[in-house]
Coordinates of C-alpha atoms and ligand atoms in Angstrom, one line a residue:
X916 CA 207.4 -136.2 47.2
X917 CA 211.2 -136.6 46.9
X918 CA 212.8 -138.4 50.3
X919 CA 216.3 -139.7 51.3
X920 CA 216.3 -142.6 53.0
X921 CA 218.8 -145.1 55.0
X922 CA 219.7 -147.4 52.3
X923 CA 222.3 -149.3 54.9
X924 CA 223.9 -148.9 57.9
X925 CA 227.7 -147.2 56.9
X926 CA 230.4 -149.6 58.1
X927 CA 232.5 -146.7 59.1
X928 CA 232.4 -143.4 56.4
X929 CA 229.5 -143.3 55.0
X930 CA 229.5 -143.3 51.2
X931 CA 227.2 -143.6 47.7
X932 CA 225.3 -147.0 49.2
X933 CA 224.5 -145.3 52.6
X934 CA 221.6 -142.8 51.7
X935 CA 219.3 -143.1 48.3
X936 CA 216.6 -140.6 46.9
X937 CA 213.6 -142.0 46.4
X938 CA 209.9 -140.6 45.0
X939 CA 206.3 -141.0 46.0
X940 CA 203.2 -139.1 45.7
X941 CA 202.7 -136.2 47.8
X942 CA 200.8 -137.0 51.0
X943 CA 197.5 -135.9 51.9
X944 CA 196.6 -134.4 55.0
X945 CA 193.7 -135.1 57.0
X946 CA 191.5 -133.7 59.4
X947 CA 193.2 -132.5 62.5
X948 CA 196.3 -132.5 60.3
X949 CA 198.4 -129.8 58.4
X950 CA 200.8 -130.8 54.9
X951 CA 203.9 -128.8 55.3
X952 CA 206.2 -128.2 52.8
X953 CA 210.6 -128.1 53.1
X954 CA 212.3 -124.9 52.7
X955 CA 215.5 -125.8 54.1
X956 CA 216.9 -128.9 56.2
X957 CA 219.7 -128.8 58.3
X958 CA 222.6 -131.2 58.4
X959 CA 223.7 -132.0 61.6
X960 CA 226.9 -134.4 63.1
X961 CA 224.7 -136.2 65.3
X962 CA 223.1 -137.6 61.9
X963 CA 225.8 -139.6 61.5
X964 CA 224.8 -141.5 65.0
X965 CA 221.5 -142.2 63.7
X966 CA 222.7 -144.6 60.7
X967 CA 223.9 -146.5 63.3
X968 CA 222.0 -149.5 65.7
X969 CA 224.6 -149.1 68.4
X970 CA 223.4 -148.3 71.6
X971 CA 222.5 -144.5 71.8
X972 CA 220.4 -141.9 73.6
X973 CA 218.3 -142.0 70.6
X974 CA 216.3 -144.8 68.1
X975 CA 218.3 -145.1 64.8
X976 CA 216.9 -144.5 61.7
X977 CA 215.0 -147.9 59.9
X978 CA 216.5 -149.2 56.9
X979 CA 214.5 -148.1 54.4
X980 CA 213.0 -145.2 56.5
X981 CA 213.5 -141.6 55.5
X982 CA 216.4 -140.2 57.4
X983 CA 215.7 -137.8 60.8
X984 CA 216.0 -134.4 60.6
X985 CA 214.8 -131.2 61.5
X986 CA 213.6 -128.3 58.8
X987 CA 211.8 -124.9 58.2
X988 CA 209.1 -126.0 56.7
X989 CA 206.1 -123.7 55.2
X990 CA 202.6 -124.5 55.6
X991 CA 200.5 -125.5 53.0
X992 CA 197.5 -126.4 54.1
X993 CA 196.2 -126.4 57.7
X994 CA 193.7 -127.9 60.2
X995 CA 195.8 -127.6 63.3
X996 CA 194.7 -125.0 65.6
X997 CA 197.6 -122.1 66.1
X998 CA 198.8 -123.3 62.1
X999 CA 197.5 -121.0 59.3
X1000 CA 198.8 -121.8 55.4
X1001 CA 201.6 -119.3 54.9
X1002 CA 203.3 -119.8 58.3
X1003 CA 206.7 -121.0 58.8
X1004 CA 207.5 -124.0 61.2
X1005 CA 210.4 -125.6 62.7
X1006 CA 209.3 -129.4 62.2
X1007 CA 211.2 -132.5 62.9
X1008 CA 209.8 -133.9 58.9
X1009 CA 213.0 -135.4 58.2
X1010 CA 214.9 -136.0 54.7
X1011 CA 212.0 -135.1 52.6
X1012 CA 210.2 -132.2 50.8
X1013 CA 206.2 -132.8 52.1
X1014 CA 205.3 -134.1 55.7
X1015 CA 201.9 -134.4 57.0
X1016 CA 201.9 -133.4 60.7
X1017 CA 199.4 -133.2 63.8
X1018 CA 201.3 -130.1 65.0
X1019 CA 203.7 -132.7 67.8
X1020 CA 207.1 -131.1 68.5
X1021 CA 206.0 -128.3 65.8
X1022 CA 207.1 -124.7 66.5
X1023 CA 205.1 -121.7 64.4
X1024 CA 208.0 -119.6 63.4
X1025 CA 205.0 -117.0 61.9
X1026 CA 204.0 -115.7 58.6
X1027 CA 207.6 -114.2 57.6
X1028 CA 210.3 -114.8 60.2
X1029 CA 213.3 -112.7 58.7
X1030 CA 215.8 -115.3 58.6
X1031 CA 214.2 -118.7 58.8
X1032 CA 217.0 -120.8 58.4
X1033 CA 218.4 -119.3 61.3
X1034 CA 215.9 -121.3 63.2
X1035 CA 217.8 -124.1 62.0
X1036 CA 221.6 -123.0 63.7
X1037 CA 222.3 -119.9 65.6
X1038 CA 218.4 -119.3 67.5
X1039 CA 217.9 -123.2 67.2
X1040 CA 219.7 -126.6 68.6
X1041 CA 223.1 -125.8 67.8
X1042 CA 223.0 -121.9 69.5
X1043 CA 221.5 -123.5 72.0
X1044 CA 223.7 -126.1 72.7
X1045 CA 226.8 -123.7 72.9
X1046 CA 225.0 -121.3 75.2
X1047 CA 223.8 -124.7 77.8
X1048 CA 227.0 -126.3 77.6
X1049 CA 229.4 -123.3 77.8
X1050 CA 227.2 -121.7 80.8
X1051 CA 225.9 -124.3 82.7
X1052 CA 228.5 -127.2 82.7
X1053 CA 231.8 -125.1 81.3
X1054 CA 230.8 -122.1 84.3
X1055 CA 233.4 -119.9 82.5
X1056 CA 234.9 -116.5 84.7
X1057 CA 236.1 -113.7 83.0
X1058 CA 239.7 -114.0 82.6
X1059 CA 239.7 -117.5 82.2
X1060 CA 240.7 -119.7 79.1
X1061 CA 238.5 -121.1 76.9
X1062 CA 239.5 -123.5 74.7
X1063 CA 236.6 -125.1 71.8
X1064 CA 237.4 -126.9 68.6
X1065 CA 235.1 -127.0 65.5
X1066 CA 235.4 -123.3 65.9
X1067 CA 234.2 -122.1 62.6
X1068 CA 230.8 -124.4 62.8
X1069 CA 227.5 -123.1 64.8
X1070 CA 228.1 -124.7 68.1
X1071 CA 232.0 -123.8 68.5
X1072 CA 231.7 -120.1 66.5
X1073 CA 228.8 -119.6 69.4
X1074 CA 230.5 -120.9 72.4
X1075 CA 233.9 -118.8 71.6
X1076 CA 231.2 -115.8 71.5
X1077 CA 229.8 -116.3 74.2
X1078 CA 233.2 -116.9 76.3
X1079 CA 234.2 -113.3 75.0
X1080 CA 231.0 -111.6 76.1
X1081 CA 232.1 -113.3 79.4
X1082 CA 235.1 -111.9 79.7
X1083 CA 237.1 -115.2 78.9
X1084 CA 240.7 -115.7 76.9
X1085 CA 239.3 -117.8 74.1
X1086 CA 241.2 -120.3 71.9
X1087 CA 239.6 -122.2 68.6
X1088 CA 240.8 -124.8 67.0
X1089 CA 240.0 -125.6 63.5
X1090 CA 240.9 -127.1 60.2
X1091 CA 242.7 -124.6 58.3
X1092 CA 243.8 -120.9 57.4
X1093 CA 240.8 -120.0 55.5
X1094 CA 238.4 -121.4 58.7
X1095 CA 241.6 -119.9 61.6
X1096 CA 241.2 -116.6 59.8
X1097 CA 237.1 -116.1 60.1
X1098 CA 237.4 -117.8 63.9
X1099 CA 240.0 -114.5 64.8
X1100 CA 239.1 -112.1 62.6
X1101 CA 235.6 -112.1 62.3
X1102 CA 234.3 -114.2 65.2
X1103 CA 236.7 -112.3 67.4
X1104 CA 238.6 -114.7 69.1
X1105 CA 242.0 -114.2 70.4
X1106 CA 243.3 -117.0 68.9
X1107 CA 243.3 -120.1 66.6
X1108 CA 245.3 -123.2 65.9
X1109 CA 244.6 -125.5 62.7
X1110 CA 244.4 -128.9 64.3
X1111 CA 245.9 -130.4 61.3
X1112 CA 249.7 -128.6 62.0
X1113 CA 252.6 -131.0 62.6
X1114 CA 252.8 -129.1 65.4
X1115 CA 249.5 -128.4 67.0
X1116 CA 250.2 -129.4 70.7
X1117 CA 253.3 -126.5 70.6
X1118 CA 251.1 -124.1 69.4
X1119 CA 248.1 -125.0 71.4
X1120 CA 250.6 -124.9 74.2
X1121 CA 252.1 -121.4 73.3
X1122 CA 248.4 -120.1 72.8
X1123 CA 247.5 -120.6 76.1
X1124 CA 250.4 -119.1 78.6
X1125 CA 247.9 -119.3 81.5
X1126 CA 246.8 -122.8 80.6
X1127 CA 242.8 -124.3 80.4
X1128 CA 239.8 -123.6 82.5
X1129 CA 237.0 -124.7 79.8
X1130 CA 237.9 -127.4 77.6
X1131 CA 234.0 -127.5 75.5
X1132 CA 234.4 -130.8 73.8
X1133 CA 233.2 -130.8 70.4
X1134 CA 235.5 -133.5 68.6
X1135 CA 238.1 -135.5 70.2
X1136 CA 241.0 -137.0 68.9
X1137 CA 244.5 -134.8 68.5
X1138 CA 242.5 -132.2 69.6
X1139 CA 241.9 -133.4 73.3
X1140 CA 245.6 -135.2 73.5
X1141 CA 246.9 -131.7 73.0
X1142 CA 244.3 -130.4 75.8
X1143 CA 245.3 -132.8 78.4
X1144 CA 248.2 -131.8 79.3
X1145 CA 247.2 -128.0 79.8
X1146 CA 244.1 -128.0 81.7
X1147 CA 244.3 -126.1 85.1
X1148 CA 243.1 -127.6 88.5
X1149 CA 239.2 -127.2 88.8
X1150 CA 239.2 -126.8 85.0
X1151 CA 235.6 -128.1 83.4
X1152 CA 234.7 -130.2 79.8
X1153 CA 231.7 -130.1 78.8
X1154 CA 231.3 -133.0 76.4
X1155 CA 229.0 -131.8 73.8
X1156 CA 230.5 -134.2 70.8
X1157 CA 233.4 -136.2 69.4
X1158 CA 233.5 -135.8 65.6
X1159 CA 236.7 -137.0 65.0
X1160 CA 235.7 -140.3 66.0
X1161 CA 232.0 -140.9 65.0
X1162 CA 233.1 -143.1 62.0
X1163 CA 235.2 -145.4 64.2
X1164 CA 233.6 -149.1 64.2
X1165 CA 236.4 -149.9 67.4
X1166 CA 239.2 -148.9 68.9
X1167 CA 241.9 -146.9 67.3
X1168 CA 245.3 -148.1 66.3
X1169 CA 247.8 -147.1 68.7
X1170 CA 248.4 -146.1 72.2
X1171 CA 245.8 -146.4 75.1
X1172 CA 245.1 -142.5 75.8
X1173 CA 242.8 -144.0 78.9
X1174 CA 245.2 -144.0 81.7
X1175 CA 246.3 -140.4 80.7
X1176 CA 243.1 -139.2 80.3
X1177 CA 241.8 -140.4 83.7
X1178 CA 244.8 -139.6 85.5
X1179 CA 244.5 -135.8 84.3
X1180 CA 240.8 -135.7 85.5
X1181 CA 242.2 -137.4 89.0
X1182 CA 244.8 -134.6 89.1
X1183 CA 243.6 -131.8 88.0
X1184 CA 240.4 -132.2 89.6
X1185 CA 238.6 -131.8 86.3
X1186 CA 235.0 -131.6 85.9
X1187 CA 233.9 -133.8 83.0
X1188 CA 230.3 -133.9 82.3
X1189 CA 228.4 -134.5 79.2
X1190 CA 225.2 -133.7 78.1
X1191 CA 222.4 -133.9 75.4
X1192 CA 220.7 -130.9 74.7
X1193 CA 217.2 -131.5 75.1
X1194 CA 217.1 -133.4 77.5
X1195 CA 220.0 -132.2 80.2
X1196 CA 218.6 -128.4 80.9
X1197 CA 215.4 -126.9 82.7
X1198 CA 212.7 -126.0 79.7
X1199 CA 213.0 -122.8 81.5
X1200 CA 216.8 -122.1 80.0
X1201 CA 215.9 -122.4 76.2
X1202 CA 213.2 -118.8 76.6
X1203 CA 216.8 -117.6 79.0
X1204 CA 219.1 -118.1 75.8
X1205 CA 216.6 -117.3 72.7
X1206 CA 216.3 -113.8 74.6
X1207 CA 219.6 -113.2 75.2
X1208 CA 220.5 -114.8 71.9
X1209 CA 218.1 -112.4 69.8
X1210 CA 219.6 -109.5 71.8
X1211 CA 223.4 -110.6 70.6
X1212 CA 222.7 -110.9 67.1
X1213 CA 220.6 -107.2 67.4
X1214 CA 223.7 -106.0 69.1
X1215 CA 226.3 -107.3 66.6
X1216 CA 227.8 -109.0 69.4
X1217 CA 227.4 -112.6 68.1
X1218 CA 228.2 -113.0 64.3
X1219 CA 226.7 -116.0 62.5
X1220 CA 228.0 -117.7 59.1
X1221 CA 226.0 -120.1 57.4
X1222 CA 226.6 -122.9 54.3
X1223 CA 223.6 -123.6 52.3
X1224 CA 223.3 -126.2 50.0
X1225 CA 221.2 -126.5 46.9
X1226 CA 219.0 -129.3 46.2
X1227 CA 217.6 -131.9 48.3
X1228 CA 220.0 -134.4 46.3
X1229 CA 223.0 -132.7 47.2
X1230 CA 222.0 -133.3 51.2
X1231 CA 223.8 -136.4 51.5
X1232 CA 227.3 -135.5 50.2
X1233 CA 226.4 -132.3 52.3
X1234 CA 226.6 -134.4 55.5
X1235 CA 229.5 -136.4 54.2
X1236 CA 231.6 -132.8 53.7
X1237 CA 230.1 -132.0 57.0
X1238 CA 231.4 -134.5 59.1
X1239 CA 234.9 -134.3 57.3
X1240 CA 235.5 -130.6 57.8
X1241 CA 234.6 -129.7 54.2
X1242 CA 231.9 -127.3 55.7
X1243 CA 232.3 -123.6 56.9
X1244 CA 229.6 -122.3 58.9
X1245 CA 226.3 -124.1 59.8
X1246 CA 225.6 -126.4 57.0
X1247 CA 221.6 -126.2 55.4
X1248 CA 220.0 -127.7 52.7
X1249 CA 217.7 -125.2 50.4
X1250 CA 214.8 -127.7 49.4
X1251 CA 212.0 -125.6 48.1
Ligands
NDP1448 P1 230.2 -128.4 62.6 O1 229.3 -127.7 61.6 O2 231.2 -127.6 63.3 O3 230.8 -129.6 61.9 C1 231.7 -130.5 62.4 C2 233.1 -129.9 62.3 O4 234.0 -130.8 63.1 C3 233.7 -130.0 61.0 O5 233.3 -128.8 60.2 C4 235.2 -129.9 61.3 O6 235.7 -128.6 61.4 C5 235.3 -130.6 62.6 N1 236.0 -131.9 62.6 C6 235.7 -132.9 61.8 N2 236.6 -133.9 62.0 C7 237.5 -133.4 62.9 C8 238.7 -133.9 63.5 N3 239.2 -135.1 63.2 N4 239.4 -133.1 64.3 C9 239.0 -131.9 64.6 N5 237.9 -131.3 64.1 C10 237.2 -132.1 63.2 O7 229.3 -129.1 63.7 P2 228.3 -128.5 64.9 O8 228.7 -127.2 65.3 O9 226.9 -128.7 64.4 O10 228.6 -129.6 66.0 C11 229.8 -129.5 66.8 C12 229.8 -130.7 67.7 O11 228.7 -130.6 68.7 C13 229.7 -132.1 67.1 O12 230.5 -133.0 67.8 C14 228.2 -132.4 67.4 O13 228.0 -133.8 67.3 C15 228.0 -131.8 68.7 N6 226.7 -131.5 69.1 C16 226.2 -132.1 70.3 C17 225.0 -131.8 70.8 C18 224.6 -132.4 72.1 O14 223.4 -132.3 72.5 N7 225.5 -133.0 72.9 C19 224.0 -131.0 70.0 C20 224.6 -130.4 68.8 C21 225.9 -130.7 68.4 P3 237.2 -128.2 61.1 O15 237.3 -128.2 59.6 O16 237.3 -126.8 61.6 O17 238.0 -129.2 61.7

């Protein structure tokens, strides 16, 4: 059993030293247990938050434990009522290529789901978390501007989606031609500005005549400076995540954004709130968005892009190129 586990704790980027491969015999499973074996792992920016012991909604990672994560997994052997050998799962087993499970927080995916890595990004977590955030917190009205950033990856390519099926004006932002020319062309939006332009604020600015309703939060940084000063009264932000600044250890150099970012909240009346996904929304809404979801991707409404990886090894510089912008589309390791 190959496994990647949390060497030490990344003093800002993590690098080489932070995650190390390691081997051990494949685990047994034992009555009342099933052995289930990685197909593909996704890599995820909240990953980045569990290398770290700061204060968070969740436990970080142990050094020398094997690092969280959630895969499609295949069943190899089974005595866990509802489990048969053959099926696929969606399992929480982490950096690794065999995990022995009781069935806890195991979904059966069935005997051949057509696209299993899908479970992973567009009808998983990060689907999910567009459609919650967007519809519940962001309440977008058709005609309204949406604005979302990381708008080539699976949460901000779903969000901008699902804006346009509502009827919205919707803006990406996102880092580069290449990744600006998918967002419009294929993911349909009306526009998109590469957040690394000298002159991203103007073009934000000139993107979006009729100013902001939904700001969906997804990295921070430039990218909100430039928002600020365009959000409409009663506008809403979601905060879903802040990629730009997950390596920080403190403050940023320079000026203190906190009075203007306060002050256009105060103003504008903006509704700020932010959530985390499993644990902000009804049960009830995730069977709401899988159906609606599966009847998107049916309908060619919603388009999906995905970036697999090859090799178990290659996961950690995955989630290094990942957290940098050196992805495009929902990033997944092929294990087995
Ligand atoms: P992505 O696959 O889109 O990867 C992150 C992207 O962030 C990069 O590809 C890059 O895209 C962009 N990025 C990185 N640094 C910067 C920067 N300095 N400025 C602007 N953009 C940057 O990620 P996901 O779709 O999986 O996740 C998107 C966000 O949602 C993350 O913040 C994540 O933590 C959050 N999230 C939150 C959840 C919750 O429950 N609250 C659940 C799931 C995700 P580009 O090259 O285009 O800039």
């Amino acid at each position: 059993n190959r496994k990647i586990i949390l060497a030490e704790r990344p003093k800002g980027a993590p690098n080489e030293n932070t995650l190390k491969l390691e081997t051990e015999a494949v685990p047994q499973a034992g009555k009342g247990e099933m052995l289930l074996r990685t197909v593909y792992l996704s890599l995820d920016p909240y990953m980045r938050g569990r290398m770290s012991d700061a204060k968070s909604y969740a436990t970080p990672v142990e050094i020398g434990g094997v690092m969280t994560g959630q895969v499609v997994a295949e069943v190899m052997e089974s005595d866990v009522a509802g489990f048969s050998k053959g099926d696929y799962v969606l399992s929480p087993s982490g950096w690794q290529d065999f995990f022995v499970s009781d069935g806890t927080q195991v979904l059966n995916l069935g005997p051949e789901p057509e696209n299993p890595s899908w479970a992973l990004g567009i009808l998983g977590m990060p689907g999910y978390t567009a459609y919650a955030g967007l519809l519940k917190i962001g309440e977008p009205k058709p005609g309204e501007t949406v604005v979302v950033a990381a708008a080539s990856g699976p949460v901000g390519a779903t969000v901008g989606q699902i804006a346009k099926i509502k009827g919205c004006r919707v803006v990406g932002v996102a880092g580069g031609a290449e990744k600006c020319a998918h967002v419009t062309d294929t993911l349909g939006f009306d526009a998109c500005i590469d957040h690394r332009a000298e002159d991203f604020a103007e073009q934000l600015a000139a993107a979006c005549p009729d100013g902001i309703d939904v700001y969906f939060e997804n990295v921070g940084g430039k990218v909100l400076y430039g928002v600020l000063p365009l959000l409409n009264p009663f506008a809403r932000m979601p905060v879903c995540g802040m990629v730009a600044w997950y390596n920080l250890q403190g403050l940023p150099e320079g000026p203190d954004h906190g009075p203007q970012i306060l002050s256009t909240i105060l103003r504008m009346k903006v509704k700020v709130q932010g959530f985390i996904i499993f644990d902000s929304f009804p049960i009830e809404l995730y069977q709401e968005f899988s159906e609606a979801m599966t009847g998107w991707l049916k309908e060619g409404k919603v388009q999906y892009k995905e970036q697999v990886v090859e090799g178990l090894e290659a996961a950690p510089q995955g989630l290094y190129d990942l957290l940098e912008g050196r992805n495009f589309g929902k990033m997944v390791v092929k294990v087995g």
